[in-house]
PDB file of C-alpha atoms and ligand atoms in Angstrom:
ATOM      1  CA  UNK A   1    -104.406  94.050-160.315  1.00 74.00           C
ATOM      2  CA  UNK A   2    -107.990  93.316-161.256  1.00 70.00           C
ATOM      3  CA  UNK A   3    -110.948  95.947-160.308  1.00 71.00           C
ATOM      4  CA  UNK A   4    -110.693  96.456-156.290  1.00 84.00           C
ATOM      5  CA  UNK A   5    -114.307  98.212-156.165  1.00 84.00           C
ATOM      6  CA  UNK A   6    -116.059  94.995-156.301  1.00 94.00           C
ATOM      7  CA  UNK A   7    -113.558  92.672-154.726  1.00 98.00           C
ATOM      8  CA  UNK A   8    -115.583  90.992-152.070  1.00 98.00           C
ATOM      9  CA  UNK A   9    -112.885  90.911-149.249  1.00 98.00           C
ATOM     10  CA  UNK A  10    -112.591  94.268-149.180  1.00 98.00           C
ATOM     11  CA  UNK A  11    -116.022  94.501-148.717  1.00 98.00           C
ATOM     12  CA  UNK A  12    -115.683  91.990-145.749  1.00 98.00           C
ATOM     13  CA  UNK A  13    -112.779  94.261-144.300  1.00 98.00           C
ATOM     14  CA  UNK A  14    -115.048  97.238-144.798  1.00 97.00           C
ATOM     15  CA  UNK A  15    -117.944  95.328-142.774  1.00 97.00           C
ATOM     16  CA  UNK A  16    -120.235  95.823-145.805  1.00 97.00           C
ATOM     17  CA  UNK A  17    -120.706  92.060-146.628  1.00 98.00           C
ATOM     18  CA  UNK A  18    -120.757  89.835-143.446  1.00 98.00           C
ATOM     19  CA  UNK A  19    -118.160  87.443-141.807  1.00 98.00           C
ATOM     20  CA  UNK A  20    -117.271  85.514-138.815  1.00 98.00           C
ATOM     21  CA  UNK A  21    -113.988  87.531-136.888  1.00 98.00           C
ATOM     22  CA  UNK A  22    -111.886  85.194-135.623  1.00 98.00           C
ATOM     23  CA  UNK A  23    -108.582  87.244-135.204  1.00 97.00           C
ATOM     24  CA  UNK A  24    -107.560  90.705-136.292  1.00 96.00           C
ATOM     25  CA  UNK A  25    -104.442  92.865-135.795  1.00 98.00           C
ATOM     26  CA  UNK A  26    -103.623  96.124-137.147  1.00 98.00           C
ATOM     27  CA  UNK A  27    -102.754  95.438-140.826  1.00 98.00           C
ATOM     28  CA  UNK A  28    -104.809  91.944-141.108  1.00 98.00           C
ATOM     29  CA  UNK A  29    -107.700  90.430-140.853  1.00 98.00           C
ATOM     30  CA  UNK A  30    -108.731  86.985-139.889  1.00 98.00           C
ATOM     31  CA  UNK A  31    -111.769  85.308-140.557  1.00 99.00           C
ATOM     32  CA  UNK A  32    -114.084  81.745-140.862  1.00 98.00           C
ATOM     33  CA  UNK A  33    -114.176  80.555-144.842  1.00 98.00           C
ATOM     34  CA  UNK A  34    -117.942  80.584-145.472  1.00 98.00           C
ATOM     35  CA  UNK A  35    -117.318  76.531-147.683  1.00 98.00           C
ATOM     36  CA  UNK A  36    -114.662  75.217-144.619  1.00 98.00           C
ATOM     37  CA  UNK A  37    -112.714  72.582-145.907  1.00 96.00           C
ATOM     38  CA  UNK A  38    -111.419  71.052-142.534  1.00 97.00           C
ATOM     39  CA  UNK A  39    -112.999  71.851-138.606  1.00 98.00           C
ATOM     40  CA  UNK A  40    -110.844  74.707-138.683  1.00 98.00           C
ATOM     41  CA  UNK A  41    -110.986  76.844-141.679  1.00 98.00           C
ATOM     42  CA  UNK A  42    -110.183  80.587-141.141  1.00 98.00           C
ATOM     43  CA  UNK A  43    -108.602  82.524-144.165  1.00 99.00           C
ATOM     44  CA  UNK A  44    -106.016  85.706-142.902  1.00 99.00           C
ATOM     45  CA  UNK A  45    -106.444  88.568-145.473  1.00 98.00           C
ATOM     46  CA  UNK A  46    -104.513  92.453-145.462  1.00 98.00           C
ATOM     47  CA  UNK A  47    -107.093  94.935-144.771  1.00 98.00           C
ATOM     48  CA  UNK A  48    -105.795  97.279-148.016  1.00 98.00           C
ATOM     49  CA  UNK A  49    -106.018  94.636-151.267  1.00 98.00           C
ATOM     50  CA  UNK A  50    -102.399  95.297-151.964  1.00 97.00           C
ATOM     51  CA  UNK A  51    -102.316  92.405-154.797  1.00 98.00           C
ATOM     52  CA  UNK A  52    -104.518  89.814-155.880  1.00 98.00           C
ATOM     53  CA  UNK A  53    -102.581  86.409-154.950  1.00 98.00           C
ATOM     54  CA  UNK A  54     -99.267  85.691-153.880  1.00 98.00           C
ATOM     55  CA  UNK A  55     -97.854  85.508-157.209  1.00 98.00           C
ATOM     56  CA  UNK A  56     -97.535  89.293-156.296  1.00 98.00           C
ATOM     57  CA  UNK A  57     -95.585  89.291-153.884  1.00 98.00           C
ATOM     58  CA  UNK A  58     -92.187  91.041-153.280  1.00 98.00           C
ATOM     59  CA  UNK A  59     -89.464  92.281-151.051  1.00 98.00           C
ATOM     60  CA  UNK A  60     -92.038  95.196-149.964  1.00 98.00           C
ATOM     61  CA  UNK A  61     -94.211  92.991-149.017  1.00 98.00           C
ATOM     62  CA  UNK A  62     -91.796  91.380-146.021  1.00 98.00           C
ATOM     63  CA  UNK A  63     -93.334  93.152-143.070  1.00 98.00           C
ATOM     64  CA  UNK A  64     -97.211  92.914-144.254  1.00 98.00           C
ATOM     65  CA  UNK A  65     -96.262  88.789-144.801  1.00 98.00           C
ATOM     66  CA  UNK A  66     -94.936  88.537-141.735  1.00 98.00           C
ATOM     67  CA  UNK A  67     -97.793  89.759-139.910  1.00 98.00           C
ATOM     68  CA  UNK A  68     -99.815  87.613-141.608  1.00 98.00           C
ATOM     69  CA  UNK A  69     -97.643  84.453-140.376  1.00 98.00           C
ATOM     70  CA  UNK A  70     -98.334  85.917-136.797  1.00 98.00           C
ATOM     71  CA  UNK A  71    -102.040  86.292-137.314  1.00 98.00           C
ATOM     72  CA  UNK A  72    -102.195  82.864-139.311  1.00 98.00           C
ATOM     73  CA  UNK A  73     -99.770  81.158-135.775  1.00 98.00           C
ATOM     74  CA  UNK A  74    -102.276  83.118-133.165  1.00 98.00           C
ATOM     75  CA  UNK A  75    -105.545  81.831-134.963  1.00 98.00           C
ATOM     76  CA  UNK A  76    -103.965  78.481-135.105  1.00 98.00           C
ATOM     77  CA  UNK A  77    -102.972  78.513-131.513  1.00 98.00           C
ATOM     78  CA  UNK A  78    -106.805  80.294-130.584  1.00 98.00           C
ATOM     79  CA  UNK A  79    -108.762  77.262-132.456  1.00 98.00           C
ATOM     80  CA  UNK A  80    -106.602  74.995-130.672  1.00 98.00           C
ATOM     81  CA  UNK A  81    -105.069  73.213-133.716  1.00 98.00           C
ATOM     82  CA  UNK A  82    -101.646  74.218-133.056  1.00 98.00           C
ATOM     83  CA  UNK A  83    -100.216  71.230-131.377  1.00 97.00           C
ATOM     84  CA  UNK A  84    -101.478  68.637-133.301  1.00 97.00           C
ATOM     85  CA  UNK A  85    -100.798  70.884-136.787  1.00 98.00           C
ATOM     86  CA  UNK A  86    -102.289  72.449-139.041  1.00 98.00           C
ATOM     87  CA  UNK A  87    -101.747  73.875-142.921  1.00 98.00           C
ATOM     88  CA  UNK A  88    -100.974  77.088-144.427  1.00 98.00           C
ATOM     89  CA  UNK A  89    -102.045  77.924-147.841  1.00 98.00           C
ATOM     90  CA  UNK A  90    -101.913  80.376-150.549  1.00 98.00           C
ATOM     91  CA  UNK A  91    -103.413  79.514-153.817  1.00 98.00           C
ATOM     92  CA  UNK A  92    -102.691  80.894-157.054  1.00 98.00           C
ATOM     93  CA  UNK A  93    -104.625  81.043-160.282  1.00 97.00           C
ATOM     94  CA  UNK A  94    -107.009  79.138-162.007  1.00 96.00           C
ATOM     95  CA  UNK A  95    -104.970  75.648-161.586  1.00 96.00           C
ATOM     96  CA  UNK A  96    -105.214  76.169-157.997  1.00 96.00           C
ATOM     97  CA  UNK A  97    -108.696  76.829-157.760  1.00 95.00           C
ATOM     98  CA  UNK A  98    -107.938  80.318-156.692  1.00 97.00           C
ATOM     99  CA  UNK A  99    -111.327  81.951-157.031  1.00 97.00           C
ATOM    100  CA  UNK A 100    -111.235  85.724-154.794  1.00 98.00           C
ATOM    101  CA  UNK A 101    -108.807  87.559-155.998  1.00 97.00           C
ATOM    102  CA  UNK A 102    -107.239  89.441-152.711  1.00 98.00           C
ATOM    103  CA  UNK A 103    -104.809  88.198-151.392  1.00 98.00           C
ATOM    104  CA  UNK A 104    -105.631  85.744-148.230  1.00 98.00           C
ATOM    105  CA  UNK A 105    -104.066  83.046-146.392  1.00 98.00           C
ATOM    106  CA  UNK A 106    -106.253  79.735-145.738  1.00 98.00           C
ATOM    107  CA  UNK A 107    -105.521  78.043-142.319  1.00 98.00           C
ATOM    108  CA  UNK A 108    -106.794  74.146-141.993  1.00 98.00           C
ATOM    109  CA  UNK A 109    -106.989  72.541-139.307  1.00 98.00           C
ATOM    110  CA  UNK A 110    -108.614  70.243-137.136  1.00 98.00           C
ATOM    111  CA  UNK A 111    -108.444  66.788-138.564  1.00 97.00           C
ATOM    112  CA  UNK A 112    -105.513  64.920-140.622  1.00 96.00           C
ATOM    113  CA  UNK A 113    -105.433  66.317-143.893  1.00 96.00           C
ATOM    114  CA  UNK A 114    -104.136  64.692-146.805  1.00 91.00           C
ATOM    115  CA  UNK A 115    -100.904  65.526-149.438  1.00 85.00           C
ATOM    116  CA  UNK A 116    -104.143  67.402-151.439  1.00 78.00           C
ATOM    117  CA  UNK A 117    -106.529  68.425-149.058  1.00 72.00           C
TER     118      UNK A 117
HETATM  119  P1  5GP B 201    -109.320  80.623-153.001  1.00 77.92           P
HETATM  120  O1  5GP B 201    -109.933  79.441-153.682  1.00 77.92           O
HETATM  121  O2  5GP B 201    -109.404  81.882-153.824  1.00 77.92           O
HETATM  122  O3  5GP B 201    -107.931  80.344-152.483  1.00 77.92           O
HETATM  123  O4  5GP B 201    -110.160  80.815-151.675  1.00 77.92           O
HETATM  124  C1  5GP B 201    -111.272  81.630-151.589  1.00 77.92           C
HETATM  125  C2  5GP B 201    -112.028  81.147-150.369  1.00 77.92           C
HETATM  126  O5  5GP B 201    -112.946  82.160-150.000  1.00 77.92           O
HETATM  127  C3  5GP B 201    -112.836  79.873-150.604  1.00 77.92           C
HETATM  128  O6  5GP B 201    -112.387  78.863-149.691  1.00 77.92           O
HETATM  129  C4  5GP B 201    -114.274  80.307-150.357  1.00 77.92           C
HETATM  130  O7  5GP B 201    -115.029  79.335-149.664  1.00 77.92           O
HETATM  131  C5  5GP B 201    -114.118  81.562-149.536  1.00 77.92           C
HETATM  132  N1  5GP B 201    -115.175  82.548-149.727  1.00 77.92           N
HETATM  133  C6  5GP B 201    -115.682  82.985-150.926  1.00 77.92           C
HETATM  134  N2  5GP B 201    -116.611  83.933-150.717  1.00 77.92           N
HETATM  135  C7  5GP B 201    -116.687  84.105-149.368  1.00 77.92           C
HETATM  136  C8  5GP B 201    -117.477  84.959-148.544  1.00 77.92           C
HETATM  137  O8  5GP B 201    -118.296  85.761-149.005  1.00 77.92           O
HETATM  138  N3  5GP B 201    -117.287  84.864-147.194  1.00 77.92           N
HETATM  139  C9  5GP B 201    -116.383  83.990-146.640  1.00 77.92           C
HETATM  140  N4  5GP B 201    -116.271  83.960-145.307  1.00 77.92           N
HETATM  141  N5  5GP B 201    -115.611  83.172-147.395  1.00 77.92           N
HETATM  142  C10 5GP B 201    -115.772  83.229-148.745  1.00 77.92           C
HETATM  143 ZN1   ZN B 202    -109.871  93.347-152.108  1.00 77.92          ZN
END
């Protein structure tokens, strides 16, 4: 796992840098991306860093994954994209364009988004 101490989400969860709540429950934390790629853009992060992407998930990470789903449904359902659709995604290294490494779950929303974006 790379160096937590300067990981900038934690800092978000920690209310030392910034961000726009949208949702939070007791193990996650929702909030708007700061570049939003669709109307709705909200990214759903565990408050403790736990891994840096989803490549790093396991088993023991069921119940913590599953609360994300919730939070990711509930924002969905708050910004009112959850009708019409919306997409969940995790990226994952460098190919992917994954660029904070703590784990966090994009929601998009909002408009009719392509295979790619
Ligand atoms: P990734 O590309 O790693 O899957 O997604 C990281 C996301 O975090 C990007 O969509 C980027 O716009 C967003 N982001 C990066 N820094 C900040 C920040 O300081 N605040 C917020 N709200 N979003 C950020
Ligand atoms: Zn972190």
């Amino acid at each position: 796992m790379s160096d937590t101490s300067d990981c900038i989400f934690c800092k978000i969860v920690a209310g030392e840098l910034p961000s726009t709540e949208v949702l939070s429950s007791e193990r996650t934390y929702a909030f708007r991306d700061i570049n939003p790629g669709a109307p709705t853009h909200v990214l759903v992060i565990p408050r403790e860093h736990v891994v840096d992407n989803a490549a790093g998930l396991g088993a023991e990470h069921g119940d913590l994954l599953a609360e994300m789903i919730d939070t990711a449904q509930r924002v969905a359902t708050q910004e009112g994209v959850a009708e019409r659709g919306f997409r969940l995604v995790f990226n994952v290294g460098p190919d992917a364009l994954n660029s904070v490494p703590h784990l966090h779950l994009h929601v998009l929303g909002g408009r009719q988004l392509g295979l790619m974006g």
